[in-house]
PDB file of C-alpha atoms and ligand atoms in Angstrom:
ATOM      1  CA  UNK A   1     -15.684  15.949   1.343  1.00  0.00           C
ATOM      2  CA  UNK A   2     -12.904  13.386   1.025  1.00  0.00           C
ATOM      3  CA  UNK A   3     -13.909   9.860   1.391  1.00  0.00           C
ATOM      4  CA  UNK A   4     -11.875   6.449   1.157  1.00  0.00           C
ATOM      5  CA  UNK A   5     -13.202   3.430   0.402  1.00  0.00           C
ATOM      6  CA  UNK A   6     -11.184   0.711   1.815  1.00  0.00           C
ATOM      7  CA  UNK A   7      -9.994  -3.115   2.966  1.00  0.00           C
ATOM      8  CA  UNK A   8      -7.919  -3.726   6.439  1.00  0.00           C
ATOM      9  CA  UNK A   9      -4.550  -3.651   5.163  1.00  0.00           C
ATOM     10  CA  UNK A  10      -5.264  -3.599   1.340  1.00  0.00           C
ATOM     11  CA  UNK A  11      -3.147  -1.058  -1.121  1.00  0.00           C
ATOM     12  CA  UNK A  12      -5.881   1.376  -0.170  1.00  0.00           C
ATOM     13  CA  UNK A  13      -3.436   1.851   3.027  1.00  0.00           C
ATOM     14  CA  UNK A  14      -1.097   3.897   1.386  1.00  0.00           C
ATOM     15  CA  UNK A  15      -3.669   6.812   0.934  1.00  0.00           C
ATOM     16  CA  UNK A  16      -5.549   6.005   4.948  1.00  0.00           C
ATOM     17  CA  UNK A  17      -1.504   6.618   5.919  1.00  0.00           C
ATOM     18  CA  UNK A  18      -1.281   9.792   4.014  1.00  0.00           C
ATOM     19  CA  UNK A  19      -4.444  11.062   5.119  1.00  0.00           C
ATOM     20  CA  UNK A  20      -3.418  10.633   8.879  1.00  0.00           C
ATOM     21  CA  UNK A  21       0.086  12.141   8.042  1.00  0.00           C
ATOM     22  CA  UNK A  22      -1.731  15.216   6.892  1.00  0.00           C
ATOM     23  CA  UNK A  23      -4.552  15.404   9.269  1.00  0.00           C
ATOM     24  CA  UNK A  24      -7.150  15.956   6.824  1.00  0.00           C
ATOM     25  CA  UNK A  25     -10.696  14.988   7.654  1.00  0.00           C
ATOM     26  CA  UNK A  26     -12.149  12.453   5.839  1.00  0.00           C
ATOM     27  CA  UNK A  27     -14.713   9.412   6.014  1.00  0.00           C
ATOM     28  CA  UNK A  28     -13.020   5.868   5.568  1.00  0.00           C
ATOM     29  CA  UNK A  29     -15.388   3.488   4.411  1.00  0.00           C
ATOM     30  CA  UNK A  30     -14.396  -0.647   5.176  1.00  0.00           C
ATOM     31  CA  UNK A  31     -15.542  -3.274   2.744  1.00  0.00           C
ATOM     32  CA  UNK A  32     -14.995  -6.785   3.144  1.00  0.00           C
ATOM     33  CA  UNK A  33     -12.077  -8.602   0.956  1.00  0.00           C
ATOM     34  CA  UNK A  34     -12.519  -8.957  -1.496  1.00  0.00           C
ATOM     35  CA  UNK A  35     -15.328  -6.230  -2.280  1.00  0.00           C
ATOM     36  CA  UNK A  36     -16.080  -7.498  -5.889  1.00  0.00           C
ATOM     37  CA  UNK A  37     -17.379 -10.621  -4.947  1.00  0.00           C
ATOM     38  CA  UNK A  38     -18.794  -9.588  -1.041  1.00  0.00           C
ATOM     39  CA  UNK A  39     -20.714  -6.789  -1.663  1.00  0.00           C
ATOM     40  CA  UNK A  40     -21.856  -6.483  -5.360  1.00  0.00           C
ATOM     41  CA  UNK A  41     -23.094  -2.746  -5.117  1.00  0.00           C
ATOM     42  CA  UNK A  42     -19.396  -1.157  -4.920  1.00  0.00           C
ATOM     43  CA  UNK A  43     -19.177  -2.479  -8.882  1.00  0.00           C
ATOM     44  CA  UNK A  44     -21.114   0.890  -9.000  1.00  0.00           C
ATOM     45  CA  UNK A  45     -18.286   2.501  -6.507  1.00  0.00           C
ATOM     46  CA  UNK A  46     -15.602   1.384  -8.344  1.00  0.00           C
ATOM     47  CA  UNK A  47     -16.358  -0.889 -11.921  1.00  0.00           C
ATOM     48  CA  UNK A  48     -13.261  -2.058 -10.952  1.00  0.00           C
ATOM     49  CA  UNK A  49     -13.872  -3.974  -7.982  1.00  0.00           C
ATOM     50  CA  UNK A  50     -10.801  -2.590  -6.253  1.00  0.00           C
ATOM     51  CA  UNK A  51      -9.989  -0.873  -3.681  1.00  0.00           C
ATOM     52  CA  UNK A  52      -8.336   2.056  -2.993  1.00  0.00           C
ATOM     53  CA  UNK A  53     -11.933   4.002  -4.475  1.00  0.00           C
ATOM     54  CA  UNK A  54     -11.379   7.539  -3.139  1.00  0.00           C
ATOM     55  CA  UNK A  55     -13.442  10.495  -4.187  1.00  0.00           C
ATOM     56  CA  UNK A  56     -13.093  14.391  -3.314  1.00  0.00           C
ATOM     57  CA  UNK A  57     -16.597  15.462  -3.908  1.00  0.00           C
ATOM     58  CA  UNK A  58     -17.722  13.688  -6.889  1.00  0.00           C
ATOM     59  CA  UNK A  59     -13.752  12.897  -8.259  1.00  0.00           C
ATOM     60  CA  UNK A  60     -13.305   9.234  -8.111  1.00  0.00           C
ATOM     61  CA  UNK A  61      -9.291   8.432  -8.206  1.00  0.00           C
ATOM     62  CA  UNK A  62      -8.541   4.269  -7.627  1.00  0.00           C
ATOM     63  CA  UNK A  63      -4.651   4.057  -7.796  1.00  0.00           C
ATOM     64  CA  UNK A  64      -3.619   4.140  -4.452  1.00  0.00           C
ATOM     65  CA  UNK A  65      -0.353   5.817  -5.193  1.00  0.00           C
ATOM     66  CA  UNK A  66      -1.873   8.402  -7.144  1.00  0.00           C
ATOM     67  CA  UNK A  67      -4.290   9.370  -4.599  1.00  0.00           C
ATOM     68  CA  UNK A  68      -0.923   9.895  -2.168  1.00  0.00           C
ATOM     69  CA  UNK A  69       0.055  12.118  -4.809  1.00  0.00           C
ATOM     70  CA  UNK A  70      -3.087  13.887  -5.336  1.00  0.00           C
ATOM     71  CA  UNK A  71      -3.737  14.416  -1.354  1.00  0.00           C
ATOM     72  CA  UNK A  72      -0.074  16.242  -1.120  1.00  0.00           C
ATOM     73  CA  UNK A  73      -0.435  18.728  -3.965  1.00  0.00           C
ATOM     74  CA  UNK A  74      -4.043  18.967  -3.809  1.00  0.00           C
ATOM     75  CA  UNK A  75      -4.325  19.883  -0.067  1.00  0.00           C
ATOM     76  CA  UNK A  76      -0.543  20.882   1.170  1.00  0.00           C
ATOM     77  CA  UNK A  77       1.778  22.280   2.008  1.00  0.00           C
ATOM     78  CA  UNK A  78       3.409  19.596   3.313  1.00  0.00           C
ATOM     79  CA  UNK A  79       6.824  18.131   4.083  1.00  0.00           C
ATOM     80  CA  UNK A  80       5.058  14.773   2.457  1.00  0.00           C
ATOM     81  CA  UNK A  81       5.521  15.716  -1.312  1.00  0.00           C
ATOM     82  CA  UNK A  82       9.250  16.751  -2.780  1.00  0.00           C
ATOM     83  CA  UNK A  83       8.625  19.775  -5.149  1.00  0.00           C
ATOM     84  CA  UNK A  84       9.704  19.599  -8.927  1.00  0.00           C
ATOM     85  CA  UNK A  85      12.205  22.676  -7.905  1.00  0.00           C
ATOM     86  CA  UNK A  86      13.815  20.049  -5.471  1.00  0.00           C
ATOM     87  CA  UNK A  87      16.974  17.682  -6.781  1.00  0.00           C
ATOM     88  CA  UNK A  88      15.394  15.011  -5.590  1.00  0.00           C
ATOM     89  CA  UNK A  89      12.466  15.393  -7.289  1.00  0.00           C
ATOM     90  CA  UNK A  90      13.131  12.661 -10.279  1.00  0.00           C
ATOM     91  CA  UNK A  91      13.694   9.752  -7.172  1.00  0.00           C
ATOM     92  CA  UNK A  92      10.964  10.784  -5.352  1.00  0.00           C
ATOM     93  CA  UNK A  93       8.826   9.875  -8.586  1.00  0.00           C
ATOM     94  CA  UNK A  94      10.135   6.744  -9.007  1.00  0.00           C
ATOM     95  CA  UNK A  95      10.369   5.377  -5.441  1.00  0.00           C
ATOM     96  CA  UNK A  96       6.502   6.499  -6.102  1.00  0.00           C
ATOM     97  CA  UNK A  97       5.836   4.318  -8.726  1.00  0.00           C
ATOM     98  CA  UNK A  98       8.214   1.464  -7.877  1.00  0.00           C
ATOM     99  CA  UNK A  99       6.216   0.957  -4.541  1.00  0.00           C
ATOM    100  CA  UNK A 100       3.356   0.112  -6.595  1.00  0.00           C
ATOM    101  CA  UNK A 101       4.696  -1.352  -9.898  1.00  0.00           C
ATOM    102  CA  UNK A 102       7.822  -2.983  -8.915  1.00  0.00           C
ATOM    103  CA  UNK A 103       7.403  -3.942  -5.488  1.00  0.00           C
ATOM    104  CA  UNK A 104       3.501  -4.679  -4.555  1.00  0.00           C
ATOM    105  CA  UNK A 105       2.585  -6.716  -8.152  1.00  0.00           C
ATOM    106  CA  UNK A 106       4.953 -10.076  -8.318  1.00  0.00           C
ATOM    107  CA  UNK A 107       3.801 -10.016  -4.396  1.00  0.00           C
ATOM    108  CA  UNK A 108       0.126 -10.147  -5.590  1.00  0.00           C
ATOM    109  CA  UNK A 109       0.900 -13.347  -8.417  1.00  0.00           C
ATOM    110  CA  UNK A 110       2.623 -14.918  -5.160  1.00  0.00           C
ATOM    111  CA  UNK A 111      -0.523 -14.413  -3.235  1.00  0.00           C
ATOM    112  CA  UNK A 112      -2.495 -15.166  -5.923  1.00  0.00           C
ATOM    113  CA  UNK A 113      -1.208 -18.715  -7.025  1.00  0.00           C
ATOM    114  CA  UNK A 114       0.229 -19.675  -3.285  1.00  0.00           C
ATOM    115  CA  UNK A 115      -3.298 -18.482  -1.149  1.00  0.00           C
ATOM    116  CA  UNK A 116      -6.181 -17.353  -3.230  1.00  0.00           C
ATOM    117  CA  UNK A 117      -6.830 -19.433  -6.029  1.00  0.00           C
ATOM    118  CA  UNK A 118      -8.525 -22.896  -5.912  1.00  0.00           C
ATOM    119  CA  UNK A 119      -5.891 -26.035  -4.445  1.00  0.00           C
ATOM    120  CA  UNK A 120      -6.065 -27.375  -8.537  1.00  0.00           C
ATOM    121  CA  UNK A 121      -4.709 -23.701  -9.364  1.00  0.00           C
ATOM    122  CA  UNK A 122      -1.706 -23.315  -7.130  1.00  0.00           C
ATOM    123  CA  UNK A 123       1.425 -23.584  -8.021  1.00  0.00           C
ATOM    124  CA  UNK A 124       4.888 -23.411  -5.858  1.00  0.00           C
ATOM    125  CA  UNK A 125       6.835 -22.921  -8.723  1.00  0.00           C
ATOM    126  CA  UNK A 126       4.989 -19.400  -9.875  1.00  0.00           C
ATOM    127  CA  UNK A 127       5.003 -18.311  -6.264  1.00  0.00           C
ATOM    128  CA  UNK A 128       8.552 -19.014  -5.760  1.00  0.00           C
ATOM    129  CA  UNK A 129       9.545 -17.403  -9.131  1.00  0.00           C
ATOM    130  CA  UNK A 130       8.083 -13.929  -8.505  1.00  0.00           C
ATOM    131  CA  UNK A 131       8.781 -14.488  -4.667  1.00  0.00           C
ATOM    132  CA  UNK A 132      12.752 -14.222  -5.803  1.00  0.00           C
ATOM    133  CA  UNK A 133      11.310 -11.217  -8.248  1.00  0.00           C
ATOM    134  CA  UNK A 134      10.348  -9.355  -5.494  1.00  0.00           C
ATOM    135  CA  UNK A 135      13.626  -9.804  -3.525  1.00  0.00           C
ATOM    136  CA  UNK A 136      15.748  -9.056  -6.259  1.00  0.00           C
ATOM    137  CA  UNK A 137      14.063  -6.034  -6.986  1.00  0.00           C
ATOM    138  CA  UNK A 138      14.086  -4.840  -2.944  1.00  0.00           C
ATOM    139  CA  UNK A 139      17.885  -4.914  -3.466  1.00  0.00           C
ATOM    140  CA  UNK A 140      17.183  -1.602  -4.637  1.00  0.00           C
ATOM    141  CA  UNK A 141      15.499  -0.287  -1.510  1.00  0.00           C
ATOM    142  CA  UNK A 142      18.805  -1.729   0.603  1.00  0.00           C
ATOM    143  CA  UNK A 143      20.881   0.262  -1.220  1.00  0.00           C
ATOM    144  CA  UNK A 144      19.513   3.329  -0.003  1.00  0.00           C
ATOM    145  CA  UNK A 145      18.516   2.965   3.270  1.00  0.00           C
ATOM    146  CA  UNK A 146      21.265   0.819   4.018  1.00  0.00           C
ATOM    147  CA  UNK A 147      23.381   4.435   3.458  1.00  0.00           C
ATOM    148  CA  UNK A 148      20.324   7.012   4.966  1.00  0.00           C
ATOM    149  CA  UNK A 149      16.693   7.028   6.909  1.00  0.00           C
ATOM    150  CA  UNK A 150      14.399   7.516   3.786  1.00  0.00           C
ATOM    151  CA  UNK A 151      14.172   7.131   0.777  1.00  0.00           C
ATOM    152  CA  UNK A 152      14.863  10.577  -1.146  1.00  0.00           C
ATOM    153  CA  UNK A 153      14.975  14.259  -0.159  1.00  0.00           C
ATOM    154  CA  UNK A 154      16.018  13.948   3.438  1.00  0.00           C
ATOM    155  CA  UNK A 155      12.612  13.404   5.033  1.00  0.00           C
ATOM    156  CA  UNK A 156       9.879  10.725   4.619  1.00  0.00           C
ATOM    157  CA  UNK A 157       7.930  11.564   1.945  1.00  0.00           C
ATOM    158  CA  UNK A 158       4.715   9.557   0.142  1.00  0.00           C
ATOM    159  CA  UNK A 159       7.376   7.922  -1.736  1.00  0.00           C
ATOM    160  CA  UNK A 160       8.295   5.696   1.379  1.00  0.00           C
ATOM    161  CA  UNK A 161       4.550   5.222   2.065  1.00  0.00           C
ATOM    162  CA  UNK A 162       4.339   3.906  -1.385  1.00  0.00           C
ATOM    163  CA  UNK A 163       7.583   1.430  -0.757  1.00  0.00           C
ATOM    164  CA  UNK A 164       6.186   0.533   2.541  1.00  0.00           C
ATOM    165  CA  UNK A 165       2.696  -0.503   1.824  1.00  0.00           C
ATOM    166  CA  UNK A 166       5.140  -3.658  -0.260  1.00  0.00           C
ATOM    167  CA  UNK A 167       6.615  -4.203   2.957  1.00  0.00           C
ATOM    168  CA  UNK A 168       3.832  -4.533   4.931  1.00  0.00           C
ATOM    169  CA  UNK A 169       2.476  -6.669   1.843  1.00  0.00           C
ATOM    170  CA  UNK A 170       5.672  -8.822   2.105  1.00  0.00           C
ATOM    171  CA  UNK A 171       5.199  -9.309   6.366  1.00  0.00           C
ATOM    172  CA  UNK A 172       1.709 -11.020   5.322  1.00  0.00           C
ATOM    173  CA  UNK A 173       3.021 -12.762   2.619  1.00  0.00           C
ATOM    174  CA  UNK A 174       5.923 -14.267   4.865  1.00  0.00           C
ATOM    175  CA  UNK A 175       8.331 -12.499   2.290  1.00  0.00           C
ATOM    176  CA  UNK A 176       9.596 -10.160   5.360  1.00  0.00           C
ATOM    177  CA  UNK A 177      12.085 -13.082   6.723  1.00  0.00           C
ATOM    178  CA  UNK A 178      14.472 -12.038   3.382  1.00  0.00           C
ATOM    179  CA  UNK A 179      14.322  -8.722   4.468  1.00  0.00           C
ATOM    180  CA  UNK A 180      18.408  -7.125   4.356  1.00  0.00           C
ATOM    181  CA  UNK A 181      19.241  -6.024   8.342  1.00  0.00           C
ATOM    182  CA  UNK A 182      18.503  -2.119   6.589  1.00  0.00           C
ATOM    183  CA  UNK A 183      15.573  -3.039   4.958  1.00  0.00           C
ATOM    184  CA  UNK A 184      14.252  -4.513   8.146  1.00  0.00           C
ATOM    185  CA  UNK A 185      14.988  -1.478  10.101  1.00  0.00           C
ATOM    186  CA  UNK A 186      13.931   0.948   7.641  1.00  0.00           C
ATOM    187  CA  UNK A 187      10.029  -0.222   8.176  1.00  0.00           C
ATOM    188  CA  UNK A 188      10.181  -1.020  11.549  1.00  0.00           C
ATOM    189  CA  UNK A 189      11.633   2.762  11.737  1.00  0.00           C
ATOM    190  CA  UNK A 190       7.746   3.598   9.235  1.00  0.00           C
ATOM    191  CA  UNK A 191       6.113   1.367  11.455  1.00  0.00           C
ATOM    192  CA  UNK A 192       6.788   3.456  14.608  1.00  0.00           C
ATOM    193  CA  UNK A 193       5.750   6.609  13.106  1.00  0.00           C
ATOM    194  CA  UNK A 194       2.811   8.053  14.857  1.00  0.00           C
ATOM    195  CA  UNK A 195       0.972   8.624  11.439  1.00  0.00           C
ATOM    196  CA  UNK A 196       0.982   5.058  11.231  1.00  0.00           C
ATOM    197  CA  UNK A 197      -0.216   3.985  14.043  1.00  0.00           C
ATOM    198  CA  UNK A 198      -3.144   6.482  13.485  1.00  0.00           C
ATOM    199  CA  UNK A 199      -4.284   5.169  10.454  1.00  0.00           C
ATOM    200  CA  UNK A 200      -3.902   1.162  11.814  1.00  0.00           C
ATOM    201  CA  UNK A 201      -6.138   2.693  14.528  1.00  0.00           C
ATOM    202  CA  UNK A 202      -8.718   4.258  12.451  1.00  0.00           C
ATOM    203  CA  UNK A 203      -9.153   0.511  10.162  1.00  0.00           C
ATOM    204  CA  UNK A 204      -9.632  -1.076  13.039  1.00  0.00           C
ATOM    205  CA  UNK A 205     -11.947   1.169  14.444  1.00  0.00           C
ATOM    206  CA  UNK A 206     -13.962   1.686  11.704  1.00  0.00           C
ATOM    207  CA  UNK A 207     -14.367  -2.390  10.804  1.00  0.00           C
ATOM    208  CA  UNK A 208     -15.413  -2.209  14.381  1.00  0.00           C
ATOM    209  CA  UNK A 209     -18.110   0.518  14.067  1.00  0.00           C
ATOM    210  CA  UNK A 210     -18.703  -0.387  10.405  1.00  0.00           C
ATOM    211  CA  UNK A 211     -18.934  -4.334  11.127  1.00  0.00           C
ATOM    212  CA  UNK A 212     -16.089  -5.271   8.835  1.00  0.00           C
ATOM    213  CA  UNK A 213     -13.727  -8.001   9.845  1.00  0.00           C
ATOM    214  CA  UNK A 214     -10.246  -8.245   9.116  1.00  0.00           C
ATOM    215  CA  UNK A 215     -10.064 -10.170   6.192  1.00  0.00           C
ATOM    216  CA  UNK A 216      -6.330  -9.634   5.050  1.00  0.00           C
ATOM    217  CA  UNK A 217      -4.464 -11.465   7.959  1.00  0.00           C
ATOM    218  CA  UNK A 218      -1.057 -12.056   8.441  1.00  0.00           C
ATOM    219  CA  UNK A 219      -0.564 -16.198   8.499  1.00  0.00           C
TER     220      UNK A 219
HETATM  221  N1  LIG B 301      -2.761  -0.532  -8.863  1.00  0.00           N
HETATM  222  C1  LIG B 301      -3.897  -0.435  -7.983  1.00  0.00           C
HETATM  223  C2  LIG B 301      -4.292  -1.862  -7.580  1.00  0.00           C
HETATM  224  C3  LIG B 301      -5.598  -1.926  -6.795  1.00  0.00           C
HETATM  225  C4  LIG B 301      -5.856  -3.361  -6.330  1.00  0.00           C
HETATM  226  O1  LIG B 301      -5.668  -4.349  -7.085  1.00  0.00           O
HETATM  227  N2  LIG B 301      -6.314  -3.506  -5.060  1.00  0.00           N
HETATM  228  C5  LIG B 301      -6.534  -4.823  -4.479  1.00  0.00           C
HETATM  229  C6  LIG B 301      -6.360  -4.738  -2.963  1.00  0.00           C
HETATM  230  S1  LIG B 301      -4.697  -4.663  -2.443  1.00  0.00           S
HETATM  231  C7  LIG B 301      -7.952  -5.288  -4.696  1.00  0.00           C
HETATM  232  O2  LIG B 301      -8.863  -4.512  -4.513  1.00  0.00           O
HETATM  233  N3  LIG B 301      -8.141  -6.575  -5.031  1.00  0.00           N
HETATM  234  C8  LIG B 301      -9.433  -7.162  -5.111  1.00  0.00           C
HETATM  235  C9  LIG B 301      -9.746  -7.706  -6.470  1.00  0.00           C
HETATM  236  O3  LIG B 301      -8.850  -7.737  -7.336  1.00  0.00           O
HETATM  237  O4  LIG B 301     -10.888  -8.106  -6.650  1.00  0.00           O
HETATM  238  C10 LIG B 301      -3.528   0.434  -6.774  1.00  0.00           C
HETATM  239  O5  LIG B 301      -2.327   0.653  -6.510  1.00  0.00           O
HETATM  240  O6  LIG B 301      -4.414   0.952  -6.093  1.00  0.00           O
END
């Protein structure tokens, strides 16, 4: 039994959109954001507070790319994963990671010091630093889809779910007006996939059934 535990739109979207890619069956579980102050009891979920939590029977994983790369070796085959045999195996690694480590955090201090800590706390300066962080690092993305589709291997991959969750992050942080002309079209071109617009589906219907608003909204 798979099950996800997660927040409309939080990092925990990366697996959701690699669980709908694959068409495993699973049981997505909505919290409110954020969970470690809303609903004490996931503390014993997750210590962490965080979401992605996603266990496979009793297995708890709570890196969200991880989990992306867990669900496409664990329960392929699947177009999703690049094999180590493949050339492209070394970028497909680091597009993984660099979704997650390079791209999503100085987005998070930006949130952090521009939205979600106390008016005494802000401060323009820090989010304007890592907001130019963030944009300087994209300039990597550009590069290569400005010259092909995805990101490595010929084919979308969990390494361009990983790079897209930032994107998405980015649209709600108001980051997505820098975007390059190929950046921009690369995730509109994610955002039109049908795997994606499964998994947006199933948040919202399970915060429906599940009575969990959308917390995580675009301003
Ligand atoms: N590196 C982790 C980060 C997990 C994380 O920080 N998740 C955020 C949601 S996007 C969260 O739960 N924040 C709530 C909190 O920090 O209390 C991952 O990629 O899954």
């Amino acid at each position: 039994m798979l099950t996800l535990y997660h927040c409309h739109n939080a990092r925990s979207f990366r697996p959701l959109w690699t669980l709908e890619e694959m068409g495993l069956s699973y049981e997505l579980k909505m919290l409110p954001f954020p969970p470690r102050e809303l609903v004490p009891d996931y503390l014993g979920v997750n210590p962490l507070g965080t979401v992605p939590a996603f266990f496979d029977g009793a297995m708890r994983m709570t890196e969200s790319a991880a989990i992306c790369q867990y669900l496409v070796t664990r329960y392929g085959p699947t177009p999703l994963v690049v094999d180590p045999s493949e050339p492209d195996y070394g970028p497909y690694l680091n597009w993984l990671f660099f979704g997650e480590a390079t791209l999503t955090f100085p987005q998070t201090i930006v949130l952090r010091y521009s939205r979600f800590e106390p008016p005494e706390r802000r401060s323009e300066q820090v989010a304007a630093d890592y907001s130019r962080w963030f944009l300087s690092r994209l300039r990597g993305v550009d590069a290569v889809v400005s010259k092909q589709p995805t990101l490595c291997a010929g084919r979308f991959t969990v390494a361009d779910i990983s790079v897209a969750f930032a994107l998405m992050l980015a649209e709600f942080v108001g980051l997505d007006r820098k975007f390059s002309p190929a950046v921009a079209a690369y995730w509109q071109s994610l955002k039109e996939r049908e795997g994606f617009r499964r998994a947006v589906a199933r948040q919202d219907a399970a915060g429906n059934a599940q009575g969990v608003r959308e917390s995580l909204k675009q301003h």
